[in-house]
Amino acid sequence: MRAVAAGGEASASRQLAAFAARLRYEDIPAAVLDRARACIIDTLACCVHGASLPWSAATAAYARRYGGAGPCTLFGVPAPGTSQAGGPAPATQAAAVANPGGPANAMAMACTGAPAAALANGAAAHAFEQDSLRFPGAGVHPGATLVPALVAACQETGANGRQALTAFVAACEVLFRIGAATHHSSEKLGFHAPGLTGPYGAAIAAGLIHGLDADRLTQALGIAGSLSAGLLAFTKAGNGAMVKRLHLGRAAEAGVVAAALASEGYEGPDTILEGRYGFLETYCSDGEPALLTHGLGDAWETLKICFKRYPCHVTAQAPIQALRGLMAQHGFGGADIDAMALGCSEKIVSHHGIRTPADIMAAQYSVPFCVALAQFRDPEDPAAFDAQAVRDPAIRQACERITLNVQTGLPSAWSASLTLRLRDGRTLETLADGFLGLPSQPLSAEDQRRRFLLRTSGSRNGNAAAGDWYERLADLDNQPVFPVL
């Protein structure tokens, strides 16, 4: 039965599903396609690098054990009997991390079924805090939640590049509007927002590739609402930060499951988003239902995708860039800093003020720790965020010397004011407002390619296999099937 909202309009889910079902590649502006393509490329690089890390071993092993044989690639995970360099498989995942040859040396990658691949790839994409977001923040991660579900569906069906780009844009338009409607209030209640919003977008991405019409996409959204999950307990427990990565993988997997069930006739509530006991009412303290469909078909939310310059939480990006700028301009290092104060949003103080992280995963979620690390190491290099950094006395002491103060009137929730007192008596102040990767400060094509090669081959110059994969992804519109290594 067609659900109708109080004002006589179709439910938000039906309006979003109808938009997604009728979107055509030819209707999408070139700038939107460029942003979508860049996000897909960025996410796959995150998957490959993330899969090489020890805490991704469990999700990859789970996918191989229970996913069965299937056509869907586990990016960065060697096929049985091979390694990153094509030789014998390393004895442990830790050995794979130590392999400086990098993940993408023309190796054969493991494959499995779509749900398991989406879970493992989603967790890997978020494994090192490098995946994309929306600006302004809305509790959505388009890359880690949409791309794993999208690619799995493409590999199941043989969909081409234009179909993939169209489905991604449609899913991103839906996902970002759902996120915006929450006013990012879910995390104030203790939920990890991307685990809640992600299943909806992933269901649209997978559903479109599988040919679901507007009615079935509506059901997929209704099903996805009962597959949301993710709690922020790890931020206060002092351990267990691995689950943060799982939230993104589960969101991607949930989208695949929701779309598959909808294709079989399974149903979910049409008013899952704005209705009684629906998403906004249950998971949000400050939802605005009107934003679910605001500007749909006219304003392109996909243009709001932003990329991280540094492999850490987005709230640390602007402070780090501002700090490194001061260090370059005034010629001082970490040992020259006596004290630092950050004027920042309340959320940074309440959620991201971890002083003694137990591991690098928790450290990447801590703004003071990441800013302290940037005083002594190159924060653009993922290798700088290692286990040794967590134990580094200089970084830990610097972390303790950083004061966090709630400041109102900042340009955005990701902005901060920095005040540094140097040991020579100088005081420096600046406003950290933005970073490379924001829509207003885009990464250059050269930067995007360099980042891709660094994360997929372990080298800024890449190798033949990684370079070829990048070129095919950059030409995704003309690929007959979704390109993989």
Short mmCIF file of C-alpha atoms in Angstrom, two decimals:
data_model
loop_
_atom_site.label_atom_id
_atom_site.label_comp_id
_atom_site.label_asym_id
_atom_site.label_seq_id
_atom_site.Cartn_x
_atom_site.Cartn_y
_atom_site.Cartn_z
CA MET A 1 0.00 0.00 0.00
CA ARG A 2 1.27 3.48 -0.89
CA ALA A 3 2.07 5.43 2.28
CA VAL A 4 0.94 9.05 2.32
CA ALA A 5 2.34 11.69 4.67
CA ALA A 6 0.15 13.97 6.73
CA GLY A 7 0.23 16.70 4.06
CA GLY A 8 -1.06 14.34 1.37
CA GLU A 9 2.33 13.72 -0.24
CA ALA A 10 4.00 10.38 -0.73
CA SER A 11 6.31 9.34 2.11
CA ALA A 12 9.89 10.55 2.02
CA SER A 13 11.10 7.06 1.16
CA ARG A 14 8.84 6.93 -1.88
CA GLN A 15 9.95 10.34 -3.08
CA LEU A 16 13.62 9.43 -2.67
CA ALA A 17 13.14 6.05 -4.35
CA ALA A 18 11.26 7.61 -7.27
CA PHE A 19 14.07 10.12 -7.80
CA ALA A 20 16.71 7.38 -7.72
CA ALA A 21 14.79 5.12 -10.11
CA ARG A 22 14.34 7.79 -12.77
CA LEU A 23 17.84 9.30 -12.63
CA ARG A 24 19.79 8.83 -15.86
CA TYR A 25 23.50 9.27 -16.54
CA GLU A 26 22.72 11.95 -19.12
CA ASP A 27 20.87 14.01 -16.48
CA ILE A 28 23.89 14.32 -14.18
CA PRO A 29 26.05 17.47 -14.51
CA ALA A 30 29.72 16.95 -15.36
CA ALA A 31 30.89 18.42 -12.05
CA VAL A 32 28.73 15.95 -10.14
CA LEU A 33 30.11 13.04 -12.15
CA ASP A 34 33.65 14.26 -11.46
CA ARG A 35 33.01 14.31 -7.71
CA ALA A 36 31.40 10.87 -7.79
CA ARG A 37 34.25 9.40 -9.82
CA ALA A 38 36.82 10.89 -7.45
CA CYS A 39 35.01 9.41 -4.45
CA ILE A 40 34.90 5.94 -5.96
CA ILE A 41 38.61 6.10 -6.78
CA ASP A 42 39.50 7.44 -3.33
CA THR A 43 37.45 4.75 -1.59
CA LEU A 44 38.99 1.84 -3.46
CA ALA A 45 42.44 3.11 -2.49
CA CYS A 46 41.24 3.25 1.12
CA CYS A 47 40.00 -0.32 0.82
CA VAL A 48 43.34 -1.62 -0.43
CA HIS A 49 45.38 0.18 2.19
CA GLY A 50 42.90 -0.61 4.96
CA ALA A 51 42.90 -4.31 4.14
CA SER A 52 46.65 -4.47 4.82
CA LEU A 53 46.16 -3.51 8.46
CA PRO A 54 46.02 -6.06 11.28
CA TRP A 55 42.57 -5.06 12.50
CA SER A 56 41.09 -5.76 9.07
CA ALA A 57 42.24 -9.38 9.25
CA ALA A 58 39.18 -10.53 11.20
CA THR A 59 36.62 -9.04 8.83
CA ALA A 60 38.47 -10.40 5.81
CA ALA A 61 38.72 -13.85 7.42
CA TYR A 62 35.02 -13.75 8.27
CA ALA A 63 34.17 -12.84 4.67
CA ARG A 64 36.27 -15.69 3.30
CA ARG A 65 34.86 -18.18 5.80
CA TYR A 66 31.17 -17.42 5.48
CA GLY A 67 30.87 -15.56 2.18
CA GLY A 68 31.41 -18.64 0.06
CA ALA A 69 32.54 -18.60 -3.53
CA GLY A 70 31.44 -15.54 -5.43
CA PRO A 71 32.43 -12.92 -7.99
CA CYS A 72 33.03 -10.04 -5.61
CA THR A 73 36.56 -8.81 -4.91
CA LEU A 74 38.01 -8.36 -1.43
CA PHE A 75 40.22 -5.41 -2.30
CA GLY A 76 43.75 -5.69 -0.94
CA VAL A 77 43.18 -9.25 0.30
CA PRO A 78 45.41 -11.78 -1.51
CA ALA A 79 43.81 -14.87 -2.97
CA PRO A 80 44.73 -18.08 -1.13
CA GLY A 81 48.37 -18.99 -1.75
CA THR A 82 49.46 -15.54 -2.90
CA SER A 83 50.75 -12.40 -1.23
CA GLN A 84 50.93 -8.71 -2.04
CA ALA A 85 54.03 -9.30 -4.12
CA GLY A 86 52.66 -12.41 -5.79
CA GLY A 87 54.79 -14.83 -3.78
CA PRO A 88 53.87 -17.16 -0.93
CA ALA A 89 51.23 -15.83 1.40
CA PRO A 90 52.59 -14.26 4.59
CA ALA A 91 52.09 -16.29 7.71
CA THR A 92 50.08 -13.54 9.40
CA GLN A 93 48.32 -10.33 8.52
CA ALA A 94 50.98 -8.51 10.52
CA ALA A 95 53.56 -9.86 8.09
CA ALA A 96 51.51 -8.43 5.24
CA VAL A 97 51.59 -5.02 6.91
CA ALA A 98 55.36 -5.21 7.11
CA ASN A 99 55.65 -5.95 3.38
CA PRO A 100 56.94 -2.70 1.87
CA GLY A 101 56.05 -3.85 -1.62
CA GLY A 102 52.50 -2.58 -1.14
CA PRO A 103 49.15 -4.20 -1.75
CA ALA A 104 48.71 -3.63 -5.47
CA ASN A 105 51.55 -5.40 -7.21
CA ALA A 106 49.35 -7.16 -9.76
CA MET A 107 48.35 -9.69 -7.14
CA ALA A 108 45.33 -11.95 -7.42
CA MET A 109 42.74 -10.80 -4.91
CA ALA A 110 40.36 -12.99 -2.96
CA CYS A 111 36.71 -13.10 -4.03
CA THR A 112 33.48 -14.00 -2.25
CA GLY A 113 29.74 -13.33 -2.20
CA ALA A 114 28.33 -9.82 -2.29
CA PRO A 115 27.21 -9.30 1.34
CA ALA A 116 30.48 -10.59 2.78
CA ALA A 117 32.55 -8.57 0.30
CA ALA A 118 30.61 -5.41 1.12
CA LEU A 119 31.21 -5.95 4.84
CA ALA A 120 34.94 -6.57 4.54
CA ASN A 121 35.53 -3.80 1.99
CA GLY A 122 33.46 -1.30 3.97
CA ALA A 123 35.40 -2.06 7.14
CA ALA A 124 38.67 -1.81 5.22
CA ALA A 125 37.68 1.51 3.63
CA HIS A 126 37.22 2.98 7.10
CA ALA A 127 40.07 1.03 8.66
CA PHE A 128 42.50 3.93 8.77
CA GLU A 129 40.29 7.03 8.96
CA GLN A 130 40.97 8.04 5.36
CA ASP A 131 37.54 7.72 3.74
CA SER A 132 35.33 10.53 2.48
CA LEU A 133 32.59 12.52 4.20
CA ARG A 134 30.10 15.33 3.54
CA PHE A 135 30.66 19.01 4.23
CA PRO A 136 28.97 20.35 6.25
CA GLY A 137 29.12 17.24 8.41
CA ALA A 138 25.95 15.16 8.58
CA GLY A 139 27.04 11.78 9.94
CA VAL A 140 27.53 10.23 6.50
CA HIS A 141 30.50 8.48 4.86
CA PRO A 142 29.67 8.13 1.15
CA GLY A 143 32.74 6.17 0.15
CA ALA A 144 32.90 3.48 2.82
CA THR A 145 29.16 2.82 2.85
CA LEU A 146 28.18 3.22 -0.81
CA VAL A 147 31.16 2.02 -2.85
CA PRO A 148 31.54 -1.49 -1.34
CA ALA A 149 27.83 -2.21 -1.91
CA LEU A 150 27.94 -0.65 -5.37
CA VAL A 151 31.01 -2.56 -6.56
CA ALA A 152 29.70 -5.86 -5.21
CA ALA A 153 26.46 -5.38 -7.11
CA CYS A 154 28.33 -4.42 -10.27
CA GLN A 155 30.49 -7.53 -10.06
CA GLU A 156 27.41 -9.68 -9.54
CA THR A 157 25.60 -8.24 -12.55
CA GLY A 158 28.35 -7.15 -14.92
CA ALA A 159 27.12 -3.55 -14.82
CA ASN A 160 29.16 -0.98 -16.72
CA GLY A 161 30.87 2.18 -15.55
CA ARG A 162 28.05 4.54 -16.45
CA GLN A 163 25.57 2.43 -14.53
CA ALA A 164 27.93 2.47 -11.54
CA LEU A 165 28.33 6.26 -11.60
CA THR A 166 24.59 6.83 -11.96
CA ALA A 167 23.78 4.50 -9.07
CA PHE A 168 26.44 6.13 -6.90
CA VAL A 169 25.11 9.64 -7.51
CA ALA A 170 21.51 8.57 -6.83
CA ALA A 171 22.57 6.83 -3.62
CA CYS A 172 24.66 9.80 -2.51
CA GLU A 173 21.75 12.21 -3.08
CA VAL A 174 19.56 10.00 -0.87
CA LEU A 175 22.21 9.37 1.79
CA PHE A 176 23.22 13.00 2.20
CA ARG A 177 19.64 14.19 2.56
CA ILE A 178 18.94 11.60 5.24
CA GLY A 179 22.10 12.68 7.04
CA ALA A 180 21.22 16.37 6.77
CA ALA A 181 17.76 15.70 8.20
CA THR A 182 19.33 14.36 11.41
CA HIS A 183 21.14 17.66 12.14
CA HIS A 184 23.94 15.28 13.16
CA SER A 185 22.09 14.74 16.44
CA SER A 186 22.38 10.94 16.59
CA GLU A 187 25.87 11.05 18.05
CA LYS A 188 24.72 13.19 20.95
CA LEU A 189 22.66 10.16 21.97
CA GLY A 190 25.65 7.80 21.67
CA PHE A 191 25.07 6.38 18.18
CA HIS A 192 27.79 6.32 15.51
CA ALA A 193 25.90 8.10 12.77
CA PRO A 194 27.38 6.49 9.60
CA GLY A 195 26.27 3.09 10.85
CA LEU A 196 22.72 4.42 11.00
CA THR A 197 22.57 6.40 7.75
CA GLY A 198 24.77 4.16 5.63
CA PRO A 199 22.36 1.25 5.07
CA TYR A 200 19.87 3.53 3.30
CA GLY A 201 22.33 4.82 0.74
CA ALA A 202 23.90 1.40 0.23
CA ALA A 203 20.45 -0.10 -0.40
CA ILE A 204 19.83 2.44 -3.16
CA ALA A 205 23.25 1.82 -4.75
CA ALA A 206 22.91 -1.96 -4.78
CA GLY A 207 19.20 -1.86 -5.63
CA LEU A 208 19.67 0.30 -8.72
CA ILE A 209 22.42 -1.93 -10.09
CA HIS A 210 20.09 -4.90 -9.63
CA GLY A 211 17.32 -3.12 -11.52
CA LEU A 212 14.89 -2.43 -8.68
CA ASP A 213 12.07 -0.06 -9.57
CA ALA A 214 10.83 2.77 -7.37
CA ASP A 215 8.46 0.55 -5.40
CA ARG A 216 11.12 -2.05 -4.63
CA LEU A 217 13.63 0.66 -3.75
CA THR A 218 11.10 2.02 -1.28
CA GLN A 219 10.88 -1.41 0.33
CA ALA A 220 14.67 -1.64 0.39
CA LEU A 221 14.81 1.63 2.33
CA GLY A 222 12.22 0.32 4.77
CA ILE A 223 14.24 -2.86 5.30
CA ALA A 224 17.50 -0.91 5.66
CA GLY A 225 16.02 1.00 8.58
CA SER A 226 15.93 -2.17 10.64
CA LEU A 227 19.56 -2.95 9.83
CA SER A 228 21.10 0.24 11.23
CA ALA A 229 23.68 -0.14 13.99
CA GLY A 230 26.61 1.51 15.70
CA LEU A 231 27.35 2.74 19.23
CA LEU A 232 30.05 5.13 20.40
CA ALA A 233 30.85 3.19 23.58
CA PHE A 234 34.43 2.69 22.36
CA THR A 235 35.12 6.41 22.82
CA LYS A 236 34.67 6.11 26.59
CA ALA A 237 35.59 2.48 27.28
CA GLY A 238 39.31 2.86 26.58
CA ASN A 239 39.28 -0.15 24.27
CA GLY A 240 37.35 -1.73 21.42
CA ALA A 241 37.87 0.95 18.76
CA MET A 242 37.91 -1.77 16.09
CA VAL A 243 34.11 -1.73 16.10
CA LYS A 244 34.12 1.76 14.62
CA ARG A 245 35.43 0.20 11.40
CA LEU A 246 32.82 -2.53 11.56
CA HIS A 247 29.98 0.02 11.62
CA LEU A 248 30.84 1.10 8.08
CA GLY A 249 31.22 -2.46 6.84
CA ARG A 250 27.91 -3.47 8.36
CA ALA A 251 26.23 -0.48 6.71
CA ALA A 252 27.49 -1.54 3.27
CA GLU A 253 26.50 -5.15 3.91
CA ALA A 254 23.07 -4.05 5.15
CA GLY A 255 22.43 -2.21 1.89
CA VAL A 256 23.21 -5.33 -0.13
CA VAL A 257 20.95 -7.43 2.09
CA ALA A 258 18.10 -4.89 2.01
CA ALA A 259 18.20 -4.63 -1.79
CA ALA A 260 18.33 -8.41 -2.22
CA LEU A 261 15.39 -8.97 0.12
CA ALA A 262 13.37 -6.24 -1.58
CA SER A 263 14.01 -7.88 -4.95
CA GLU A 264 12.45 -11.06 -3.54
CA GLY A 265 9.29 -9.25 -2.44
CA TYR A 266 10.25 -8.59 1.18
CA GLU A 267 8.70 -5.41 2.56
CA GLY A 268 9.63 -2.66 4.98
CA PRO A 269 7.67 0.34 6.29
CA ASP A 270 7.25 3.21 3.81
CA THR A 271 7.47 5.79 6.58
CA ILE A 272 10.74 4.44 7.96
CA LEU A 273 12.39 7.86 7.79
CA GLU A 274 9.89 10.42 9.08
CA GLY A 275 7.08 8.29 10.54
CA ARG A 276 6.16 7.34 14.08
CA TYR A 277 8.99 5.24 15.58
CA GLY A 278 10.93 5.81 12.37
CA PHE A 279 14.56 6.80 11.93
CA LEU A 280 14.38 10.49 12.76
CA GLU A 281 12.13 10.02 15.77
CA THR A 282 14.03 7.07 17.23
CA TYR A 283 17.68 7.81 16.51
CA CYS A 284 17.78 11.61 16.51
CA SER A 285 17.26 14.30 19.10
CA ASP A 286 16.85 17.07 16.53
CA GLY A 287 15.53 15.72 13.23
CA GLU A 288 13.99 17.84 10.48
CA PRO A 289 11.83 15.72 8.12
CA ALA A 290 11.55 18.49 5.51
CA LEU A 291 15.26 18.10 4.70
CA LEU A 292 14.75 14.51 3.57
CA THR A 293 13.55 15.67 0.17
CA HIS A 294 14.62 19.32 0.12
CA GLY A 295 15.99 20.33 -3.29
CA LEU A 296 15.65 16.78 -4.62
CA GLY A 297 16.42 16.81 -8.33
CA ASP A 298 17.54 20.44 -8.30
CA ALA A 299 20.42 20.80 -5.81
CA TRP A 300 23.19 18.20 -6.10
CA GLU A 301 24.30 17.00 -2.68
CA THR A 302 27.06 14.90 -4.27
CA LEU A 303 29.04 18.11 -4.76
CA LYS A 304 29.39 18.27 -0.96
CA ILE A 305 31.63 15.19 -0.80
CA CYS A 306 34.88 16.03 0.92
CA PHE A 307 38.13 14.10 1.20
CA LYS A 308 40.52 13.90 4.12
CA ARG A 309 44.02 15.25 3.76
CA TYR A 310 45.23 13.34 6.82
CA PRO A 311 44.38 9.79 8.04
CA CYS A 312 42.49 10.81 11.17
CA HIS A 313 39.08 12.05 12.25
CA VAL A 314 37.73 14.94 10.22
CA THR A 315 37.58 17.27 13.24
CA ALA A 316 41.39 17.17 13.39
CA GLN A 317 41.94 18.08 9.73
CA ALA A 318 41.71 21.88 9.91
CA PRO A 319 43.74 22.23 13.15
CA ILE A 320 46.50 20.04 11.75
CA GLN A 321 46.71 21.96 8.48
CA ALA A 322 46.76 25.28 10.35
CA LEU A 323 49.45 24.03 12.75
CA ARG A 324 51.67 22.75 9.95
CA GLY A 325 51.27 26.07 8.20
CA LEU A 326 52.46 27.95 11.28
CA MET A 327 55.39 25.59 11.67
CA ALA A 328 56.48 26.18 8.08
CA GLN A 329 55.94 29.93 8.24
CA HIS A 330 57.70 30.58 11.55
CA GLY A 331 60.31 27.84 11.47
CA PHE A 332 59.67 25.88 14.68
CA GLY A 333 59.16 22.23 15.55
CA GLY A 334 57.28 20.24 18.11
CA ALA A 335 60.02 20.54 20.72
CA ASP A 336 59.67 24.34 20.56
CA ILE A 337 56.00 24.35 21.62
CA ASP A 338 55.40 24.97 25.31
CA ALA A 339 51.59 24.88 25.24
CA MET A 340 48.68 24.99 22.82
CA ALA A 341 44.99 25.86 23.17
CA LEU A 342 42.23 24.91 20.75
CA GLY A 343 38.94 26.78 20.69
CA CYS A 344 36.59 24.26 19.12
CA SER A 345 33.08 22.84 18.94
CA GLU A 346 31.41 21.18 21.92
CA LYS A 347 31.48 17.84 20.07
CA ILE A 348 35.27 17.86 19.89
CA VAL A 349 35.45 18.35 23.64
CA SER A 350 32.81 15.69 24.43
CA HIS A 351 33.68 13.05 21.80
CA HIS A 352 37.21 13.66 20.51
CA GLY A 353 39.21 14.73 23.55
CA ILE A 354 40.82 11.34 24.28
CA ARG A 355 44.11 11.98 26.12
CA THR A 356 45.54 8.50 26.57
CA PRO A 357 44.41 6.40 23.60
CA ALA A 358 44.99 2.70 24.03
CA ASP A 359 45.82 2.10 20.37
CA ILE A 360 46.26 3.96 17.10
CA MET A 361 42.59 3.46 16.22
CA ALA A 362 41.47 5.41 19.27
CA ALA A 363 44.31 7.86 18.69
CA GLN A 364 43.02 8.71 15.22
CA TYR A 365 39.69 9.65 16.83
CA SER A 366 41.40 12.02 19.28
CA VAL A 367 41.90 15.62 18.14
CA PRO A 368 44.56 16.52 20.73
CA PHE A 369 46.55 13.37 19.98
CA CYS A 370 46.45 13.92 16.22
CA VAL A 371 47.48 17.56 16.60
CA ALA A 372 50.30 16.46 18.92
CA LEU A 373 51.46 13.86 16.40
CA ALA A 374 51.53 16.54 13.68
CA GLN A 375 54.06 18.47 15.77
CA PHE A 376 56.65 15.71 15.31
CA ARG A 377 55.65 13.67 12.23
CA ASP A 378 54.36 14.24 8.70
CA PRO A 379 50.60 13.80 9.14
CA GLU A 380 50.01 13.32 5.40
CA ASP A 381 51.93 10.04 5.49
CA PRO A 382 49.73 7.16 6.71
CA ALA A 383 52.90 5.47 8.03
CA ALA A 384 53.21 8.28 10.62
CA PHE A 385 50.14 6.93 12.41
CA ASP A 386 51.60 3.71 13.73
CA ALA A 387 51.63 1.84 17.03
CA GLN A 388 54.92 3.45 18.01
CA ALA A 389 53.29 6.90 17.83
CA VAL A 390 50.87 5.92 20.59
CA ARG A 391 53.81 5.12 22.88
CA ASP A 392 56.00 8.07 21.83
CA PRO A 393 56.70 10.12 25.01
CA ALA A 394 57.07 13.39 23.10
CA ILE A 395 53.70 12.97 21.39
CA ARG A 396 51.97 11.90 24.58
CA GLN A 397 53.36 14.84 26.53
CA ALA A 398 52.39 17.24 23.77
CA CYS A 399 48.89 15.77 23.80
CA GLU A 400 48.56 16.50 27.50
CA ARG A 401 49.68 20.10 26.96
CA ILE A 402 46.87 20.86 24.49
CA THR A 403 43.88 22.58 26.08
CA LEU A 404 40.42 22.20 24.54
CA ASN A 405 37.87 24.98 25.07
CA VAL A 406 34.36 25.17 23.67
CA GLN A 407 34.16 28.21 21.40
CA THR A 408 31.00 29.55 19.81
CA GLY A 409 30.77 31.47 16.57
CA LEU A 410 33.25 29.38 14.60
CA PRO A 411 32.69 29.15 10.83
CA SER A 412 31.85 25.43 11.06
CA ALA A 413 31.88 22.50 13.46
CA TRP A 414 35.20 21.45 11.92
CA SER A 415 36.88 24.83 12.51
CA ALA A 416 39.06 25.77 15.47
CA SER A 417 41.11 28.65 16.77
CA LEU A 418 44.74 27.86 17.65
CA THR A 419 46.88 29.66 20.20
CA LEU A 420 50.48 28.49 20.61
CA ARG A 421 52.99 29.57 23.23
CA LEU A 422 56.55 28.81 22.15
CA ARG A 423 59.43 28.22 24.52
CA ASP A 424 61.20 31.33 23.22
CA GLY A 425 58.31 33.47 24.47
CA ARG A 426 56.47 33.99 21.20
CA THR A 427 52.69 33.56 21.03
CA LEU A 428 51.08 32.65 17.71
CA GLU A 429 47.39 32.63 16.88
CA THR A 430 45.40 31.57 13.84
CA LEU A 431 41.96 30.38 12.78
CA ALA A 432 41.85 26.86 11.37
CA ASP A 433 39.02 27.10 8.86
CA GLY A 434 39.13 24.39 6.25
CA PHE A 435 41.62 22.00 4.69
CA LEU A 436 42.58 20.58 1.31
CA GLY A 437 39.88 18.13 0.28
CA LEU A 438 36.86 20.29 1.07
CA PRO A 439 34.60 21.19 -1.86
CA SER A 440 35.88 24.78 -1.55
CA GLN A 441 39.53 23.61 -1.41
CA PRO A 442 39.64 20.67 -3.81
CA LEU A 443 42.56 18.35 -4.23
CA SER A 444 44.22 18.69 -7.61
CA ALA A 445 44.13 15.83 -10.10
CA GLU A 446 47.82 15.31 -9.39
CA ASP A 447 47.14 15.10 -5.64
CA GLN A 448 44.35 12.59 -6.18
CA ARG A 449 46.53 10.34 -8.32
CA ARG A 450 49.47 10.58 -5.91
CA ARG A 451 47.26 9.65 -2.95
CA PHE A 452 45.80 6.70 -4.85
CA LEU A 453 49.20 5.32 -5.80
CA LEU A 454 50.60 5.80 -2.30
CA ARG A 455 47.76 3.84 -0.74
CA THR A 456 47.52 1.09 -3.34
CA SER A 457 51.19 0.43 -4.04
CA GLY A 458 53.03 1.80 -1.02
CA SER A 459 54.86 4.27 -3.28
CA ARG A 460 54.20 7.85 -4.33
CA ASN A 461 55.20 6.82 -7.86
CA GLY A 462 53.09 3.68 -7.78
CA ASN A 463 53.73 0.69 -10.00
CA ALA A 464 52.41 -0.47 -13.35
CA ALA A 465 49.41 -2.33 -11.96
CA ALA A 466 48.30 0.48 -9.65
CA GLY A 467 48.82 3.09 -12.35
CA ASP A 468 46.81 1.13 -14.88
CA TRP A 469 43.97 0.61 -12.38
CA TYR A 470 43.87 4.33 -11.67
CA GLU A 471 43.64 5.19 -15.36
CA ARG A 472 40.76 2.78 -15.90
CA LEU A 473 38.89 4.13 -12.87
CA ALA A 474 39.50 7.70 -14.04
CA ASP A 475 37.81 6.63 -17.31
CA LEU A 476 35.03 4.80 -15.49
CA ASP A 477 32.32 6.26 -17.75
CA ASN A 478 33.67 4.27 -20.69
CA GLN A 479 34.42 0.96 -18.94
CA PRO A 480 32.24 -2.00 -20.09
CA VAL A 481 32.49 -3.57 -16.63
CA PHE A 482 33.65 -2.22 -13.28
CA PRO A 483 37.47 -2.23 -13.36
CA VAL A 484 39.42 -4.14 -10.73
CA LEU A 485 43.06 -5.19 -10.56
#
